[in-house]
GROMACS .gro file of C-alpha atoms in nm:
model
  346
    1UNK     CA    1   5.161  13.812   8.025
    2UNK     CA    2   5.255  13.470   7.955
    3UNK     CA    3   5.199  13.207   8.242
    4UNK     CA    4   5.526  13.053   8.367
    5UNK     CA    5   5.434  12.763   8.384
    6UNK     CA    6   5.314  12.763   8.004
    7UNK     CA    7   5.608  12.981   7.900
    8UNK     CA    8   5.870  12.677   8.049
    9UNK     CA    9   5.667  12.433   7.853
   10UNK     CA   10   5.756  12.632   7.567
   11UNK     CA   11   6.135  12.650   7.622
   12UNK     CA   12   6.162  12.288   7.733
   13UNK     CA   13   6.031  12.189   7.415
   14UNK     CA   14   6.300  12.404   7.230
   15UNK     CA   15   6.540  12.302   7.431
   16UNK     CA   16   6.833  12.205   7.225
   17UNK     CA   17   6.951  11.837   7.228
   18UNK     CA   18   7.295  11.897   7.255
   19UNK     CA   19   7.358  11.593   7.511
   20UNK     CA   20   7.385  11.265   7.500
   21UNK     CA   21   7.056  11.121   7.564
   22UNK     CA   22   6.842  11.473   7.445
   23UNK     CA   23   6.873  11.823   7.613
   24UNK     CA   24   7.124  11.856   7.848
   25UNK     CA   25   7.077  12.028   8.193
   26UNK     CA   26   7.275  12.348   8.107
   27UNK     CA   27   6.987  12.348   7.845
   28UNK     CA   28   6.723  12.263   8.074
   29UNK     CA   29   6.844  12.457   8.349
   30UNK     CA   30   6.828  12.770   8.116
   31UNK     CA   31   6.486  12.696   7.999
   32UNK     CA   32   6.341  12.698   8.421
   33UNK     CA   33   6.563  13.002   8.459
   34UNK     CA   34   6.456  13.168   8.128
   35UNK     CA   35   6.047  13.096   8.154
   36UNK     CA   36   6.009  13.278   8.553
   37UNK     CA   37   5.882  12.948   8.703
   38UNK     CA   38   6.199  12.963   8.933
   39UNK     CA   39   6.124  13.270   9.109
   40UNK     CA   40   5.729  13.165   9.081
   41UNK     CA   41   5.826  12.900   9.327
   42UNK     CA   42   5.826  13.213   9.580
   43UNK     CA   43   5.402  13.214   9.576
   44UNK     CA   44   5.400  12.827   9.509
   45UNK     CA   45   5.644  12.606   9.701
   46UNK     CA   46   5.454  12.709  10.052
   47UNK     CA   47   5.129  12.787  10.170
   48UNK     CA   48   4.988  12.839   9.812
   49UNK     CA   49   4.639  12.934   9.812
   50UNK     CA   50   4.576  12.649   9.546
   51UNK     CA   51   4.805  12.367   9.606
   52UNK     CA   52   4.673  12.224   9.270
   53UNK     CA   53   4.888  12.459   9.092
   54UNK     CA   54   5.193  12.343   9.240
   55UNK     CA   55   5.048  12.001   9.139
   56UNK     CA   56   5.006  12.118   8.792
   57UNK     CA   57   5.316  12.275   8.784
   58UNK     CA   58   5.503  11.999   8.871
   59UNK     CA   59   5.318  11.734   8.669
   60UNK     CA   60   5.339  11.962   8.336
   61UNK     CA   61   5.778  11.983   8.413
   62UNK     CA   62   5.759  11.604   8.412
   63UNK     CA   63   5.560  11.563   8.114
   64UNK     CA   64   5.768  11.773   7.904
   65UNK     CA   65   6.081  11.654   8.054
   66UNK     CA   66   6.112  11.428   8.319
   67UNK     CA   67   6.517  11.570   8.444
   68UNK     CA   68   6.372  11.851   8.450
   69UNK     CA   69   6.127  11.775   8.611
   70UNK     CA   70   6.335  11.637   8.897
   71UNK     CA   71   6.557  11.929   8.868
   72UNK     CA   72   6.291  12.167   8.954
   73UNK     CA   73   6.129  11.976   9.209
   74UNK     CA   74   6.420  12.005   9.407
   75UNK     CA   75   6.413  12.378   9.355
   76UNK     CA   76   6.069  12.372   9.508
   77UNK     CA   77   6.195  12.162   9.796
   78UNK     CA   78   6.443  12.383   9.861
   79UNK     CA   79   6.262  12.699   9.880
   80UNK     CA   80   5.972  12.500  10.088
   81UNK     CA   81   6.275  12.512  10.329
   82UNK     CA   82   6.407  12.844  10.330
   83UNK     CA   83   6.023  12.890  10.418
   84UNK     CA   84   6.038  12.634  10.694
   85UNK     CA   85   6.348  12.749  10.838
   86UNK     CA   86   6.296  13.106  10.814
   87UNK     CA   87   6.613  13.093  10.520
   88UNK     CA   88   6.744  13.376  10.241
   89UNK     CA   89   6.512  13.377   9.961
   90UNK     CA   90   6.611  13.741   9.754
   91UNK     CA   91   6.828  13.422   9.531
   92UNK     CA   92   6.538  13.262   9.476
   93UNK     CA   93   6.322  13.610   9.362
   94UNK     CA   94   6.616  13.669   9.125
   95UNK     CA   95   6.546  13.332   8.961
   96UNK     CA   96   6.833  13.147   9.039
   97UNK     CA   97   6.823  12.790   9.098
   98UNK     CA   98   6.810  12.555   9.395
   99UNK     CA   99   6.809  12.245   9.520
  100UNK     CA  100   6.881  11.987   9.831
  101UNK     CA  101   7.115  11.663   9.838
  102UNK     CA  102   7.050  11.485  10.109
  103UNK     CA  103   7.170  11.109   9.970
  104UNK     CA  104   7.507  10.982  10.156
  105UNK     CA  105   7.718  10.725   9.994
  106UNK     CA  106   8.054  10.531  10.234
  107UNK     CA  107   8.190  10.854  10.303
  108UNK     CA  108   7.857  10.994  10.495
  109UNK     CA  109   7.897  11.397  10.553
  110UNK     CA  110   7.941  11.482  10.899
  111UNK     CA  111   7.976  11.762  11.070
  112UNK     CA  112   8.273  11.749  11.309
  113UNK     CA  113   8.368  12.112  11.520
  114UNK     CA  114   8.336  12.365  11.272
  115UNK     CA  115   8.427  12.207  10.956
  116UNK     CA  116   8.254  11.944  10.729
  117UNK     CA  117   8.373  11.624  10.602
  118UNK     CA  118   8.236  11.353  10.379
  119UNK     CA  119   8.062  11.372  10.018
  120UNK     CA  120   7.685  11.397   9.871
  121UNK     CA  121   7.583  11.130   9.597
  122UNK     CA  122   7.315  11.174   9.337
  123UNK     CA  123   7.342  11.536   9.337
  124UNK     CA  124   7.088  11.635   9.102
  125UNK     CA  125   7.185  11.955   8.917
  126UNK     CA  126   7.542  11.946   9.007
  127UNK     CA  127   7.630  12.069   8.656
  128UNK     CA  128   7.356  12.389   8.708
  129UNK     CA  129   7.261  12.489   9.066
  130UNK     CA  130   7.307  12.821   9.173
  131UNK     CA  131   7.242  12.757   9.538
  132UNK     CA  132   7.228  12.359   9.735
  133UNK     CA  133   7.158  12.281  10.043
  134UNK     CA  134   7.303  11.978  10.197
  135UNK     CA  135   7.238  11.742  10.467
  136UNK     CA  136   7.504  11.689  10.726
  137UNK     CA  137   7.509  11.500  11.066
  138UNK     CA  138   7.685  11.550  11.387
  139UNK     CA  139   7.680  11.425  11.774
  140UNK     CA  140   7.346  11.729  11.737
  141UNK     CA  141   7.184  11.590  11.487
  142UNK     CA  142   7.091  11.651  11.108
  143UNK     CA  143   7.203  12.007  10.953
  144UNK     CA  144   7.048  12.183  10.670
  145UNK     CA  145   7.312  12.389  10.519
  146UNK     CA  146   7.306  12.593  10.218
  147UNK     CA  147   7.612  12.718  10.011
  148UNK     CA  148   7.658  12.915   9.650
  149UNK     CA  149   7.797  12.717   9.373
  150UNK     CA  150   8.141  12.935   9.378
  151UNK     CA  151   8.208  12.761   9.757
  152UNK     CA  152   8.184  12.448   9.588
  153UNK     CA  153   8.422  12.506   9.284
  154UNK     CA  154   8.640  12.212   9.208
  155UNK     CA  155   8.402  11.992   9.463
  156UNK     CA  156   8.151  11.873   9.203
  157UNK     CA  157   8.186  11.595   8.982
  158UNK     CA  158   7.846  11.533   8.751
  159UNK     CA  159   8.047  11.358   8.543
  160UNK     CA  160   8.076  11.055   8.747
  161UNK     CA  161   7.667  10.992   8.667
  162UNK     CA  162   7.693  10.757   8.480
  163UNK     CA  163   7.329  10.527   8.442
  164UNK     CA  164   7.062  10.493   8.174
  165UNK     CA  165   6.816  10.692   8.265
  166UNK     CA  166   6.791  11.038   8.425
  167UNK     CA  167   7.120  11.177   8.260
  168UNK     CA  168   7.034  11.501   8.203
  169UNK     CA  169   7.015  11.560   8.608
  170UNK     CA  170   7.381  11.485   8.621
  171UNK     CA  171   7.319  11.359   8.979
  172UNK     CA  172   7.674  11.343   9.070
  173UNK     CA  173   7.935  11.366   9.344
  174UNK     CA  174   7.970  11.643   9.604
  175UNK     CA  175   8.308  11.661   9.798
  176UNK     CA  176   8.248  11.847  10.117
  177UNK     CA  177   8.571  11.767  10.274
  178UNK     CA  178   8.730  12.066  10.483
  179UNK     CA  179   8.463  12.299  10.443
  180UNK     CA  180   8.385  12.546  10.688
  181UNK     CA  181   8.058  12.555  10.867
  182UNK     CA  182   8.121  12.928  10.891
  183UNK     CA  183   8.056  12.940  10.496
  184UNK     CA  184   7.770  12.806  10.519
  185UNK     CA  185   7.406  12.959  10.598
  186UNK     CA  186   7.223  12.747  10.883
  187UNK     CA  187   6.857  12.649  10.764
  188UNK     CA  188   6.695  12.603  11.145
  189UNK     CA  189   6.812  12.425  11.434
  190UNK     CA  190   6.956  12.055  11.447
  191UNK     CA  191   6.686  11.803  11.352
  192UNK     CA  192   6.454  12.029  11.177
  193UNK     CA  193   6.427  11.884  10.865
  194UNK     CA  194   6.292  11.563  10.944
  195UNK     CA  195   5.988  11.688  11.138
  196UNK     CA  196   5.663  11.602  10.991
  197UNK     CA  197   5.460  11.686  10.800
  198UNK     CA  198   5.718  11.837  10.555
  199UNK     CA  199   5.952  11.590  10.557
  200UNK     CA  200   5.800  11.244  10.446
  201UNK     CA  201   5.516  11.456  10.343
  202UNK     CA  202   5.688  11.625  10.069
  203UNK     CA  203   5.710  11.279   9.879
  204UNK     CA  204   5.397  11.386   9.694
  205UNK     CA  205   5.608  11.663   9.512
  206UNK     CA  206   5.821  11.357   9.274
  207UNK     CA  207   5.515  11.140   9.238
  208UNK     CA  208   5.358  11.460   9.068
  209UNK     CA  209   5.636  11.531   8.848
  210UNK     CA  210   5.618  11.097   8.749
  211UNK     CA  211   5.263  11.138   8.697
  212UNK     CA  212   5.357  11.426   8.456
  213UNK     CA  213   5.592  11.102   8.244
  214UNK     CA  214   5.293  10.833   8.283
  215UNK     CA  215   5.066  11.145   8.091
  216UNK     CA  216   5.320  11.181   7.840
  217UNK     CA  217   5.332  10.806   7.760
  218UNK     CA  218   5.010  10.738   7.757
  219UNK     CA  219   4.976  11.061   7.487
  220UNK     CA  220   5.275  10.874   7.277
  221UNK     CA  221   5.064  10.576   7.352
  222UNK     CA  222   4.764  10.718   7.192
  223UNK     CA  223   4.895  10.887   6.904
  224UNK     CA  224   5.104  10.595   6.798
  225UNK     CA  225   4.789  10.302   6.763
  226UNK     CA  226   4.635  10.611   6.600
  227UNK     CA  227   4.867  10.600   6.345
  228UNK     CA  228   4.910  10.236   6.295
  229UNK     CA  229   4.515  10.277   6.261
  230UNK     CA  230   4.523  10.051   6.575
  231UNK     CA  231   4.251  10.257   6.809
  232UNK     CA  232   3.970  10.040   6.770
  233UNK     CA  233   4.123   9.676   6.822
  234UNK     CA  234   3.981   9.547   7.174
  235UNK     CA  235   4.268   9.459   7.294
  236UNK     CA  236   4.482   9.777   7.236
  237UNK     CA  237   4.184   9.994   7.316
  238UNK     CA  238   4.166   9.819   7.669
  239UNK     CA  239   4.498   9.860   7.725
  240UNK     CA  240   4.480  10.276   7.672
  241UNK     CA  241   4.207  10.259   7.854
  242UNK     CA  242   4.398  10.129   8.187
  243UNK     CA  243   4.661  10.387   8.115
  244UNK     CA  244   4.432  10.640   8.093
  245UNK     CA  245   4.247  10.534   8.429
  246UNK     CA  246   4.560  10.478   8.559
  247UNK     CA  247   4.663  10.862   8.521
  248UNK     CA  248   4.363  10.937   8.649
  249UNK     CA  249   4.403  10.751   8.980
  250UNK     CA  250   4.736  10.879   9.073
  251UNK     CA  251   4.575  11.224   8.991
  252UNK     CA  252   4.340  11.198   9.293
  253UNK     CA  253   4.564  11.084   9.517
  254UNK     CA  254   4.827  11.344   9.439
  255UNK     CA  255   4.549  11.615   9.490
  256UNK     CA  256   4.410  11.483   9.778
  257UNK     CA  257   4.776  11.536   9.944
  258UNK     CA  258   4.887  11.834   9.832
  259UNK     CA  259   4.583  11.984   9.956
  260UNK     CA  260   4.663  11.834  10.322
  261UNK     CA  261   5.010  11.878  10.336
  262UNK     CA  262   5.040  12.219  10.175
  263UNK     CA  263   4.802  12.375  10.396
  264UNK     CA  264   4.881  12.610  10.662
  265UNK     CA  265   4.761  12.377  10.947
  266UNK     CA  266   4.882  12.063  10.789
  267UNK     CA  267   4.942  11.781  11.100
  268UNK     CA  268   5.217  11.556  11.154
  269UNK     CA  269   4.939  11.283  11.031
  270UNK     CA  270   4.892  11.425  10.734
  271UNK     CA  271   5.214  11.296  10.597
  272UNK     CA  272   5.084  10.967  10.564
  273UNK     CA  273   4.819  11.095  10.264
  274UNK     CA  274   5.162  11.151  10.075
  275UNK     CA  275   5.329  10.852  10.145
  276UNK     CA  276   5.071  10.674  10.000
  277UNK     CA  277   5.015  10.876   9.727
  278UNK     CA  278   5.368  10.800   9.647
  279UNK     CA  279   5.356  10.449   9.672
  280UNK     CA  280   4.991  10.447   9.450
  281UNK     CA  281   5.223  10.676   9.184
  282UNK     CA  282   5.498  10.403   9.155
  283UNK     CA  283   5.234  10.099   9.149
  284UNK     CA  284   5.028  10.294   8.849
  285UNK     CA  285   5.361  10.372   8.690
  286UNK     CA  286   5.505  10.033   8.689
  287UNK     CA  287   5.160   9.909   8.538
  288UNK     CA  288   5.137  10.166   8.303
  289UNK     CA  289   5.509  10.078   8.142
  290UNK     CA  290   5.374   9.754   8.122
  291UNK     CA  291   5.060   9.817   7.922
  292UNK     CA  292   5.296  10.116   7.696
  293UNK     CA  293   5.516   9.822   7.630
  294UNK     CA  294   5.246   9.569   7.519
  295UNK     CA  295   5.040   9.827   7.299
  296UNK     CA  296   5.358   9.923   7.138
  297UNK     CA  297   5.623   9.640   7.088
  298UNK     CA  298   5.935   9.635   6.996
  299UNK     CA  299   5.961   9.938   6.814
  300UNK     CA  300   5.951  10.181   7.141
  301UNK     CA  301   6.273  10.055   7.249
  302UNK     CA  302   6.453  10.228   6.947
  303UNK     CA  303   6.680  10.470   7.104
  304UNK     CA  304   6.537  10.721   6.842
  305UNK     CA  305   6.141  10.631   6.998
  306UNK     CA  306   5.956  10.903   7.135
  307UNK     CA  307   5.901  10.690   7.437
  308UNK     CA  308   6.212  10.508   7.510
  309UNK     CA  309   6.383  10.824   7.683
  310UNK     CA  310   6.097  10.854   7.921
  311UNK     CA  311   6.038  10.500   7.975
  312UNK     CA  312   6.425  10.484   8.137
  313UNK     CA  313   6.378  10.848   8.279
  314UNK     CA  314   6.095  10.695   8.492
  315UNK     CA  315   6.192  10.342   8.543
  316UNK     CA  316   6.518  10.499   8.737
  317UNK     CA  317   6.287  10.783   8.927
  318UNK     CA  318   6.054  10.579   9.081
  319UNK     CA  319   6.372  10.394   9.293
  320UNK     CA  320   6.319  10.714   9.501
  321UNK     CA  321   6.342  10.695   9.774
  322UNK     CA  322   6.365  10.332   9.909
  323UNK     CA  323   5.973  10.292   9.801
  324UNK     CA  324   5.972   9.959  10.047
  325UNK     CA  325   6.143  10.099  10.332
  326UNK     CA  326   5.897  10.352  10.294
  327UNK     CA  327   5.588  10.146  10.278
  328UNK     CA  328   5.673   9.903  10.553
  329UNK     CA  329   5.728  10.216  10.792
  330UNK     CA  330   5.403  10.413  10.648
  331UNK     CA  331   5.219  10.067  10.703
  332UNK     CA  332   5.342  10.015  11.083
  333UNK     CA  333   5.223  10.360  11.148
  334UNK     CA  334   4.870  10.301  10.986
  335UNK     CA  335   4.824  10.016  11.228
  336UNK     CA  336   4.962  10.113  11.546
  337UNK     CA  337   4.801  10.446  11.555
  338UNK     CA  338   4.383  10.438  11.636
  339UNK     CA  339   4.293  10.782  11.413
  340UNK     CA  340   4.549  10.696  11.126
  341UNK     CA  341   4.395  10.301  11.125
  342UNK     CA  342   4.042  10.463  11.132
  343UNK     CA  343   4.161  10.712  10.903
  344UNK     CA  344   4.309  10.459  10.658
  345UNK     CA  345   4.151  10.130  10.714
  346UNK     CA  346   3.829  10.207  10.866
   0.00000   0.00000   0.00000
């Protein structure tokens, strides 16, 4: 039996490019659903027995397409918290696709009595979700609340994405104005989401599917000076050389916290090992571009370059999610905290 994983690395690649920057999601959407990695997501979004195969699972979306990458990172988010929250998951076993919008624009949604109001921006998938969850607040706190794509009808606009990078996500609009909170199905108890480790923790989950984008440059990377007989020059040999290392690096740091936050026992602490992580990811990545875009010129920023796709794909990704708010905050923790400082900075 084919492996998921393998089998939607196979149907990404033949994935037709019927959008306007490559495949579009209906067409990447239908490769996740088509390969079984969806419903997979049922042994390997929580409490896997390896957590380096939800590493590899998520770094090997991202190499062979970083939307859908995202796209199915946010499926594995989601049913992390159908998991956490003790939610409906016979959806997910049927292979249908989900994901979480928790971004607020001016309009923030509330909750307010029994009926929501306000929107969702950069609603990943809001041209191909089955099933979303959304974030909502009230005088309680935050709700996690999860409806079908038929409650939404007329409510989405992926349209409105409009940016140079990442198009294939279609991270839209989401009008929730006037819904009923009756519709919807309650994921745990006011405030829920944002306890720790899962919530900051699950950062490592996107730097895993970027990682999966810095491999497939640095493989563009390679094959390219290959061609231009180019391997052997110092200079251009040094430079895949950092890209290579620099792979490797964010490797290690991604492993080290999926094994401490995906574990049954993980601690509120823990979270920290994926912040960082995170923050390592988006350093590596920016240095990686950097070294891509001195080892191959010019000629990579043809829109019809292997690379140029991915170098926007990522260069938009790693904006998520405020990377300084987060490192300021991870950084006061560090040092106010005696095991974390010990832990960290010795």
């Amino acid at each position: 039996m084919t492996c998921p994983i393998a089998q939607a690395e196979r149907l990404l690649a033949e994935a037709p490019r019927d959008g306007a920057d490559g495949p579009s999601g209906p067409g990447l959407a239908a490769a996740l659903r088509g390969s079984g990695l969806l419903a997979e997501c049922l042994a390997l979004a929580h409490n896997a027995p390896d957590p380096l195969r939800l590493l590899d699972a998520l770094s090997r979306m991202g190499r062979a397409n970083l939307s859908a990458g995202r796209i199915f990172e946010g499926h594995v988010n989601a049913v992390k918290l159908l998991y956490l929250h003790d939610g409906p998951r016979d959806a997910v076993r049927q292979g249908l696709l989900h994901g979480i919008w928790g971004a607020d624009g001016p309009d923030p949604a509330r909750l307010e009595g029994g009926t929501l109001h306000g929107q969702k921006l950069f609603a990943s998938g809001a041209d191909v979700l089955d099933r979303m969850i959304v974030t909502a607040r009230s005088d309680r706190g935050l709700h996690l609340l999860m409806f079908r794509r038929d409650q939404l009808a007329g409510r989405l606009f992926p349209g409105e994405w409009q940016v140079s990078g990442m198009k294939a996500t279609a991270s839209g609009r989401c009008d929730l104005e006037g819904l009923a909170l009756a519709d919807a199905v309650q994921l745990g108890p006011p405030d829920a989401y944002m306890t720790e480790p899962h919530f900051h923790g699950g950062v490592w989950r996107y730097a895993a599917v970027q990682l999966g984008a810095m491999r497939a440059l640095t493989a563009m990377t390679a094959d390219q000076l290959t061609a231009r007989g180019q391997q052997d020059a110092p200079l251009q040999a040094m430079r895949l050389h950092r890209m290579i290392t620099g792979c490797e690096t964010v490797r290690l740091w991604l492993a080290q916290a999926a094994c401490r936050i995906e574990r049954a026992d993980a601690l509120p602490a823990d979270a920290e090992a994926a912040i960082l992580a995170r923050l390592v990811t988006a350093d590596q990545a920016v240095a990686l571009l950097a070294e891509m875009d001195q080892a191959l010129g010019a000629a990579s920023f043809a829109t019809a370059h292997p690379a140029d796709r991915v170098r926007r794909d990522l260069s938009l990704y790693l904006r998520q999610a405020g990377p300084d708010a987060l490192a300021l905050a991870s950084v006061t923790r560090i040092l106010a905290d005696p095991e974390l400082r010990a832990r960290w900075v010795g």
